[in-house]
Amino acid sequence: MNQDPEPDVCLDLGPGNGPIAVEVRELTKRYGRVWALRDCGFRLPAHRIIALVGANGAGKSTLMSVVSGLLPATAGSVLVDGRPVTSRRRARADGAAGDGGSRVAILGQDKPLYRDFSAADMLRFGRWTNRVWDQRRALAWLARFEVPLDRPCARLSGGQRTQVALAVALGTRPTLLLLDEPLADLDPVARTEVAGELLAEAADGGMTVVLSTHVVAELAGISDHLLLLAGGRPVLAGGTEELLARHVRLSGPRAERPPLAGTVVRARHTDRQSTFTVRLPGATPADTAGRADAAGGARVTAPGWSARPVPLDDLVISYLRASGTAPLGLEAAA
């Protein structure tokens, strides 16, 4: 079937007139002959939780390391709160990087905790090693999730160790918190609760959170903005509500093209039926808001055709499949 040009790219490159937390310009990172990131460009809005999604090898961890300052870029630039990353002080995985105007904390699955230290010891260590430290904030986080303060980290559950690491990161009062799949030790309910608390922290404390995840079925519950990487490049970016408003799923009798103007992101066919994921035309969310509902009625006049909204996890899978990088580990729940 003939699809429209570049069906695998949908980028809302700017957060409108709001503040920008991260701006990436023509960013490239190469390991020898292997390109981890290639000509990346995007802007992320401040005071949001942004889900960073992609298959294994898409460049998520590399992107976070470059944004944090832990890795140098091969080419291009990164601005955090309007300041070049290269002008900030050395980033550290267990705390904040930069000066008082821009602080970045990064936390990965391999959490930086000392096994013999208690949670209280880790907070004391955080206070000792960071110029900016908020003991009350760190203690409040541990109390919120009922983490015992006097128990060695080696005797805490995986989920409790995650909460200690998050408390240490939050204690540094970062303006940007990068979480590279550190919530894998939490069950789905706990992940949603943590995301809700992080969103509140972001709104109250002027913090932006970028959360790398492969659990696409939970995206709608843990983020309000999405950045999807495939092959070292962004292929889908924008606010989740705006992205959903720009796409529709059309089902009807088998056909080569859907009976609605737009860009075909993904097409699936059986002997008698076709299903299309379509990106609706329109440059702004205002141009496309409500179009899915309209398409389900007056805008789809062809006999036998229906239109439905596209769930966020299915939308992500559609773009990954269009780019040829959707493994089983990223499939949406049936």
Tab-separated table of C-alpha atoms in Angstrom:
chain	number	residue	atom	x	y	z
A	1	MET	CA	0.000	0.000	0.000
A	2	ASN	CA	1.204	3.530	-0.763
A	3	GLN	CA	1.485	5.625	2.366
A	4	ASP	CA	2.042	9.347	2.660
A	5	PRO	CA	5.616	10.649	2.906
A	6	GLU	CA	7.308	10.278	6.296
A	7	PRO	CA	4.399	8.681	8.194
A	8	ASP	CA	6.712	7.851	11.077
A	9	VAL	CA	7.412	11.413	12.245
A	10	CYS	CA	5.108	13.683	14.236
A	11	LEU	CA	6.936	16.369	16.198
A	12	ASP	CA	5.416	19.208	18.163
A	13	LEU	CA	8.818	20.818	18.643
A	14	GLY	CA	7.870	23.529	21.097
A	15	PRO	CA	5.790	23.921	24.262
A	16	GLY	CA	4.019	26.988	22.828
A	17	ASN	CA	4.843	30.160	24.698
A	18	GLY	CA	5.537	28.371	27.988
A	19	PRO	CA	8.953	27.927	29.597
A	20	ILE	CA	11.362	25.438	28.052
A	21	ALA	CA	13.268	23.039	30.311
A	22	VAL	CA	15.418	21.285	27.701
A	23	GLU	CA	16.325	22.323	24.170
A	24	VAL	CA	18.331	19.946	21.997
A	25	ARG	CA	19.818	21.153	18.708
A	26	GLU	CA	21.271	18.793	16.074
A	27	LEU	CA	22.555	16.509	18.818
A	28	THR	CA	24.755	13.618	17.753
A	29	LYS	CA	26.529	10.995	19.852
A	30	ARG	CA	28.750	8.366	18.309
A	31	TYR	CA	30.568	5.406	19.856
A	32	GLY	CA	33.247	4.554	17.308
A	33	ARG	CA	31.304	3.682	14.168
A	34	VAL	CA	27.978	3.291	15.976
A	35	TRP	CA	25.548	6.214	16.035
A	36	ALA	CA	23.608	6.278	19.310
A	37	LEU	CA	21.999	9.658	18.536
A	38	ARG	CA	21.906	11.373	15.181
A	39	ASP	CA	20.778	14.943	14.458
A	40	CYS	CA	18.298	15.038	17.341
A	41	GLY	CA	16.329	18.216	17.787
A	42	PHE	CA	13.442	18.931	20.163
A	43	ARG	CA	12.267	21.114	23.036
A	44	LEU	CA	10.695	19.889	26.271
A	45	PRO	CA	8.307	22.014	28.349
A	46	ALA	CA	9.125	22.897	31.939
A	47	HIS	CA	7.254	21.655	35.014
A	48	ARG	CA	5.916	18.522	33.326
A	49	ILE	CA	6.504	14.783	33.500
A	50	ILE	CA	7.843	13.732	30.106
A	51	ALA	CA	7.853	10.051	29.193
A	52	LEU	CA	10.910	9.103	27.140
A	53	VAL	CA	10.036	5.933	25.237
A	54	GLY	CA	11.886	3.749	22.767
A	55	ALA	CA	13.010	0.225	22.017
A	56	ASN	CA	16.262	-1.142	23.398
A	57	GLY	CA	19.098	0.637	21.632
A	58	ALA	CA	16.967	3.623	20.618
A	59	GLY	CA	19.300	6.001	22.469
A	60	LYS	CA	17.298	6.763	25.628
A	61	SER	CA	20.099	6.223	28.144
A	62	THR	CA	22.625	7.985	25.933
A	63	LEU	CA	20.306	10.969	25.550
A	64	MET	CA	19.832	11.244	29.312
A	65	SER	CA	23.567	10.976	29.936
A	66	VAL	CA	24.335	13.724	27.425
A	67	VAL	CA	21.574	15.996	28.750
A	68	SER	CA	22.856	15.503	32.306
A	69	GLY	CA	26.452	16.240	31.326
A	70	LEU	CA	27.717	12.770	32.182
A	71	LEU	CA	28.628	12.160	28.520
A	72	PRO	CA	29.974	14.683	26.012
A	73	ALA	CA	28.122	15.073	22.725
A	74	THR	CA	29.892	14.284	19.475
A	75	ALA	CA	28.146	17.248	17.858
A	76	GLY	CA	25.240	19.569	18.532
A	77	SER	CA	24.169	21.291	21.720
A	78	VAL	CA	21.921	20.899	24.753
A	79	LEU	CA	20.416	23.743	26.760
A	80	VAL	CA	18.917	23.178	30.207
A	81	ASP	CA	16.914	26.126	31.496
A	82	GLY	CA	18.497	28.154	28.707
A	83	ARG	CA	22.085	27.334	29.724
A	84	PRO	CA	24.483	25.190	27.684
A	85	VAL	CA	25.178	21.881	29.397
A	86	THR	CA	28.901	22.281	28.741
A	87	SER	CA	28.936	25.434	30.912
A	88	ARG	CA	27.636	23.622	33.970
A	89	ARG	CA	29.782	21.860	36.534
A	90	ARG	CA	30.358	18.136	36.370
A	91	ALA	CA	27.141	16.105	36.654
A	92	ARG	CA	26.942	13.347	39.233
A	93	ALA	CA	24.620	10.386	39.190
A	94	ASP	CA	23.858	10.649	42.904
A	95	GLY	CA	23.127	14.340	43.037
A	96	ALA	CA	22.774	17.618	41.247
A	97	ALA	CA	24.888	19.165	38.557
A	98	GLY	CA	25.429	22.778	37.718
A	99	ASP	CA	25.167	26.047	39.557
A	100	GLY	CA	22.376	27.459	41.639
A	101	GLY	CA	20.388	28.464	38.572
A	102	SER	CA	20.220	25.047	36.899
A	103	ARG	CA	20.568	21.730	38.714
A	104	VAL	CA	20.209	18.316	37.109
A	105	ALA	CA	19.807	15.001	38.932
A	106	ILE	CA	19.952	11.676	37.111
A	107	LEU	CA	18.934	8.311	38.517
A	108	GLY	CA	19.156	4.967	36.729
A	109	GLN	CA	18.152	1.389	37.475
A	110	ASP	CA	21.511	0.824	39.197
A	111	LYS	CA	20.705	3.039	42.159
A	112	PRO	CA	23.649	4.779	43.899
A	113	LEU	CA	23.072	3.473	47.441
A	114	TYR	CA	25.561	2.131	49.991
A	115	ARG	CA	24.343	-1.246	51.212
A	116	ASP	CA	25.399	-0.724	54.834
A	117	PHE	CA	23.933	2.781	55.045
A	118	SER	CA	20.446	3.264	56.399
A	119	ALA	CA	17.993	5.576	54.653
A	120	ALA	CA	18.835	8.224	57.258
A	121	ASP	CA	22.564	7.722	56.558
A	122	MET	CA	21.953	8.240	52.840
A	123	LEU	CA	20.209	11.537	53.533
A	124	ARG	CA	23.093	12.664	55.751
A	125	PHE	CA	25.499	11.681	52.985
A	126	GLY	CA	23.421	13.636	50.483
A	127	ARG	CA	23.477	16.713	52.696
A	128	TRP	CA	27.256	16.423	53.089
A	129	THR	CA	28.016	15.995	49.364
A	130	ASN	CA	25.648	18.575	47.836
A	131	ARG	CA	25.899	22.330	47.998
A	132	VAL	CA	22.104	22.601	47.763
A	133	TRP	CA	20.171	20.225	50.012
A	134	ASP	CA	16.566	20.074	51.243
A	135	GLN	CA	16.421	17.676	54.193
A	136	ARG	CA	12.744	18.323	54.834
A	137	ARG	CA	11.814	17.420	51.271
A	138	ALA	CA	13.832	14.197	51.338
A	139	LEU	CA	12.381	13.123	54.697
A	140	ALA	CA	8.854	13.945	53.558
A	141	TRP	CA	9.261	11.688	50.526
A	142	LEU	CA	10.379	8.731	52.641
A	143	ALA	CA	7.553	9.309	55.114
A	144	ARG	CA	5.029	9.466	52.281
A	145	PHE	CA	5.980	5.955	51.186
A	146	GLU	CA	6.579	4.599	54.725
A	147	VAL	CA	10.258	3.763	54.240
A	148	PRO	CA	11.988	2.877	57.559
A	149	LEU	CA	14.814	5.320	58.253
A	150	ASP	CA	17.029	3.094	60.410
A	151	ARG	CA	17.146	-0.067	58.279
A	152	PRO	CA	20.263	-0.723	56.131
A	153	CYS	CA	19.630	-0.384	52.423
A	154	ALA	CA	20.690	-4.010	51.927
A	155	ARG	CA	17.661	-5.075	53.999
A	156	LEU	CA	15.161	-2.869	52.199
A	157	SER	CA	12.955	-4.183	49.421
A	158	GLY	CA	13.708	-3.194	45.849
A	159	GLY	CA	10.817	-0.748	45.897
A	160	GLN	CA	12.001	0.813	49.164
A	161	ARG	CA	15.518	1.245	47.767
A	162	THR	CA	13.974	3.029	44.805
A	163	GLN	CA	12.215	5.424	47.189
A	164	VAL	CA	15.472	6.129	49.060
A	165	ALA	CA	17.271	6.901	45.803
A	166	LEU	CA	14.417	9.191	44.737
A	167	ALA	CA	14.501	10.949	48.114
A	168	VAL	CA	18.228	11.635	47.721
A	169	ALA	CA	17.696	12.949	44.189
A	170	LEU	CA	14.806	15.180	45.272
A	171	GLY	CA	16.808	16.459	48.228
A	172	THR	CA	19.196	18.140	45.801
A	173	ARG	CA	16.290	20.332	44.626
A	174	PRO	CA	16.921	19.681	40.922
A	175	THR	CA	15.320	21.828	38.272
A	176	LEU	CA	15.554	18.787	35.966
A	177	LEU	CA	15.187	15.200	37.220
A	178	LEU	CA	16.170	12.457	34.764
A	179	LEU	CA	14.910	8.983	35.654
A	180	ASP	CA	16.362	6.212	33.476
A	181	GLU	CA	13.904	3.389	34.196
A	182	PRO	CA	14.481	3.468	37.970
A	183	LEU	CA	10.867	2.512	38.732
A	184	ALA	CA	11.174	-1.059	37.446
A	185	ASP	CA	11.258	-2.352	41.047
A	186	LEU	CA	7.817	-0.866	41.739
A	187	ASP	CA	4.514	-2.554	40.994
A	188	PRO	CA	2.123	-0.796	38.559
A	189	VAL	CA	0.077	0.814	41.344
A	190	ALA	CA	3.202	2.135	43.078
A	191	ARG	CA	4.582	3.457	39.782
A	192	THR	CA	1.394	5.426	39.219
A	193	GLU	CA	1.490	6.771	42.789
A	194	VAL	CA	5.122	7.830	42.425
A	195	ALA	CA	4.359	9.525	39.103
A	196	GLY	CA	1.494	11.422	40.729
A	197	GLU	CA	3.730	12.602	43.560
A	198	LEU	CA	6.461	13.602	41.106
A	199	LEU	CA	3.925	15.604	39.099
A	200	ALA	CA	2.910	17.423	42.284
A	201	GLU	CA	6.576	18.050	43.091
A	202	ALA	CA	7.100	19.368	39.567
A	203	ALA	CA	4.184	21.773	39.862
A	204	ASP	CA	5.041	22.959	43.384
A	205	GLY	CA	8.818	23.014	43.189
A	206	GLY	CA	9.534	24.225	39.667
A	207	MET	CA	10.952	20.863	38.576
A	208	THR	CA	10.779	19.038	35.244
A	209	VAL	CA	10.878	15.224	35.187
A	210	VAL	CA	11.982	13.094	32.233
A	211	LEU	CA	11.051	9.467	32.848
A	212	SER	CA	12.444	6.742	30.606
A	213	THR	CA	10.096	3.778	30.406
A	214	HIS	CA	9.292	0.744	28.290
A	215	VAL	CA	5.872	0.089	29.884
A	216	VAL	CA	3.789	1.697	27.166
A	217	ALA	CA	0.479	0.493	28.619
A	218	GLU	CA	0.992	2.831	31.594
A	219	LEU	CA	2.016	5.969	29.703
A	220	ALA	CA	-1.288	7.780	30.121
A	221	GLY	CA	-1.094	7.353	33.882
A	222	ILE	CA	2.486	8.504	34.442
A	223	SER	CA	3.112	11.408	32.061
A	224	ASP	CA	1.560	14.421	30.372
A	225	HIS	CA	4.148	14.799	27.591
A	226	LEU	CA	5.781	12.228	25.327
A	227	LEU	CA	9.099	11.909	23.513
A	228	LEU	CA	9.497	8.766	21.406
A	229	LEU	CA	12.928	7.775	20.069
A	230	ALA	CA	13.591	5.353	17.233
A	231	GLY	CA	16.976	4.759	15.670
A	232	GLY	CA	18.572	7.575	17.655
A	233	ARG	CA	16.053	10.194	16.504
A	234	PRO	CA	12.767	11.555	17.881
A	235	VAL	CA	9.761	10.372	15.850
A	236	LEU	CA	6.886	11.451	18.097
A	237	ALA	CA	6.840	14.367	20.510
A	238	GLY	CA	4.225	16.542	22.141
A	239	GLY	CA	1.674	16.811	24.904
A	240	THR	CA	-0.256	13.568	25.274
A	241	GLU	CA	-3.663	15.224	24.916
A	242	GLU	CA	-2.558	17.127	21.821
A	243	LEU	CA	-1.081	14.005	20.225
A	244	LEU	CA	-4.257	12.022	20.846
A	245	ALA	CA	-6.341	14.844	19.346
A	246	ARG	CA	-4.249	14.679	16.168
A	247	HIS	CA	-4.794	10.969	15.512
A	248	VAL	CA	-7.761	8.719	14.781
A	249	ARG	CA	-8.276	5.018	14.088
A	250	LEU	CA	-10.443	4.220	11.060
A	251	SER	CA	-11.931	0.772	10.426
A	252	GLY	CA	-13.942	-0.387	7.434
A	253	PRO	CA	-14.049	-2.660	4.396
A	254	ARG	CA	-10.682	-3.540	2.915
A	255	ALA	CA	-9.213	-0.580	1.046
A	256	GLU	CA	-5.875	0.789	-0.058
A	257	ARG	CA	-6.566	4.213	1.449
A	258	PRO	CA	-8.734	5.482	4.327
A	259	PRO	CA	-11.742	7.666	3.428
A	260	LEU	CA	-10.380	10.647	5.372
A	261	ALA	CA	-7.671	13.194	4.654
A	262	GLY	CA	-4.515	12.718	6.683
A	263	THR	CA	-1.220	10.871	6.928
A	264	VAL	CA	-1.364	7.107	7.345
A	265	VAL	CA	0.883	6.100	10.234
A	266	ARG	CA	0.011	2.415	10.198
A	267	ALA	CA	-2.234	0.181	8.095
A	268	ARG	CA	-3.460	-3.297	8.978
A	269	HIS	CA	-5.471	-5.520	6.643
A	270	THR	CA	-7.388	-8.772	6.819
A	271	ASP	CA	-9.163	-10.423	3.907
A	272	ARG	CA	-12.219	-8.204	4.400
A	273	GLN	CA	-11.266	-5.329	6.675
A	274	SER	CA	-8.736	-2.514	6.879
A	275	THR	CA	-7.717	-0.526	9.947
A	276	PHE	CA	-5.732	2.692	9.632
A	277	THR	CA	-4.055	4.858	12.236
A	278	VAL	CA	-4.212	8.336	10.706
A	279	ARG	CA	-2.607	11.619	11.670
A	280	LEU	CA	-5.098	14.381	10.956
A	281	PRO	CA	-3.985	17.508	9.117
A	282	GLY	CA	-3.496	20.661	11.145
A	283	ALA	CA	-0.485	22.537	12.451
A	284	THR	CA	-1.671	23.161	15.998
A	285	PRO	CA	-3.680	21.335	18.653
A	286	ALA	CA	-6.443	23.916	18.179
A	287	ASP	CA	-6.700	22.916	14.518
A	288	THR	CA	-7.266	19.264	15.377
A	289	ALA	CA	-8.983	19.269	18.772
A	290	GLY	CA	-12.174	17.266	18.571
A	291	ARG	CA	-11.482	16.064	15.030
A	292	ALA	CA	-11.636	12.411	16.070
A	293	ASP	CA	-15.213	12.834	17.284
A	294	ALA	CA	-16.117	14.735	14.139
A	295	ALA	CA	-14.490	12.059	11.992
A	296	GLY	CA	-16.626	9.429	13.642
A	297	GLY	CA	-19.737	11.239	12.435
A	298	ALA	CA	-20.150	13.675	9.559
A	299	ARG	CA	-16.561	13.557	8.339
A	300	VAL	CA	-16.624	9.822	7.547
A	301	THR	CA	-19.321	9.366	4.936
A	302	ALA	CA	-18.079	6.185	3.264
A	303	PRO	CA	-20.401	3.226	3.974
A	304	GLY	CA	-19.188	0.763	6.592
A	305	TRP	CA	-16.452	2.984	8.047
A	306	SER	CA	-16.113	4.019	11.687
A	307	ALA	CA	-13.679	6.232	13.596
A	308	ARG	CA	-12.381	5.800	17.127
A	309	PRO	CA	-9.801	7.584	19.286
A	310	VAL	CA	-6.380	5.936	19.403
A	311	PRO	CA	-5.211	4.857	22.889
A	312	LEU	CA	-1.830	6.339	23.752
A	313	ASP	CA	-0.066	2.986	24.019
A	314	ASP	CA	-1.396	1.934	20.604
A	315	LEU	CA	-0.267	5.251	19.136
A	316	VAL	CA	3.270	4.660	20.401
A	317	ILE	CA	3.311	1.131	18.991
A	318	SER	CA	2.039	2.413	15.633
A	319	TYR	CA	4.922	4.875	15.319
A	320	LEU	CA	7.465	2.304	16.444
A	321	ARG	CA	6.197	-0.175	13.876
A	322	ALA	CA	6.228	2.517	11.192
A	323	SER	CA	9.894	3.110	12.009
A	324	GLY	CA	10.572	-0.634	12.063
A	325	THR	CA	11.695	-0.732	15.705
A	326	ALA	CA	8.818	-2.184	17.756
A	327	PRO	CA	10.007	-5.308	19.622
A	328	LEU	CA	7.736	-7.580	21.614
A	329	GLY	CA	8.926	-5.984	24.839
A	330	LEU	CA	7.213	-2.740	23.907
A	331	GLU	CA	3.889	-4.180	22.781
A	332	ALA	CA	0.744	-2.670	24.243
A	333	ALA	CA	-1.475	-4.878	26.331
A	334	ALA	CA	-4.082	-6.766	24.336
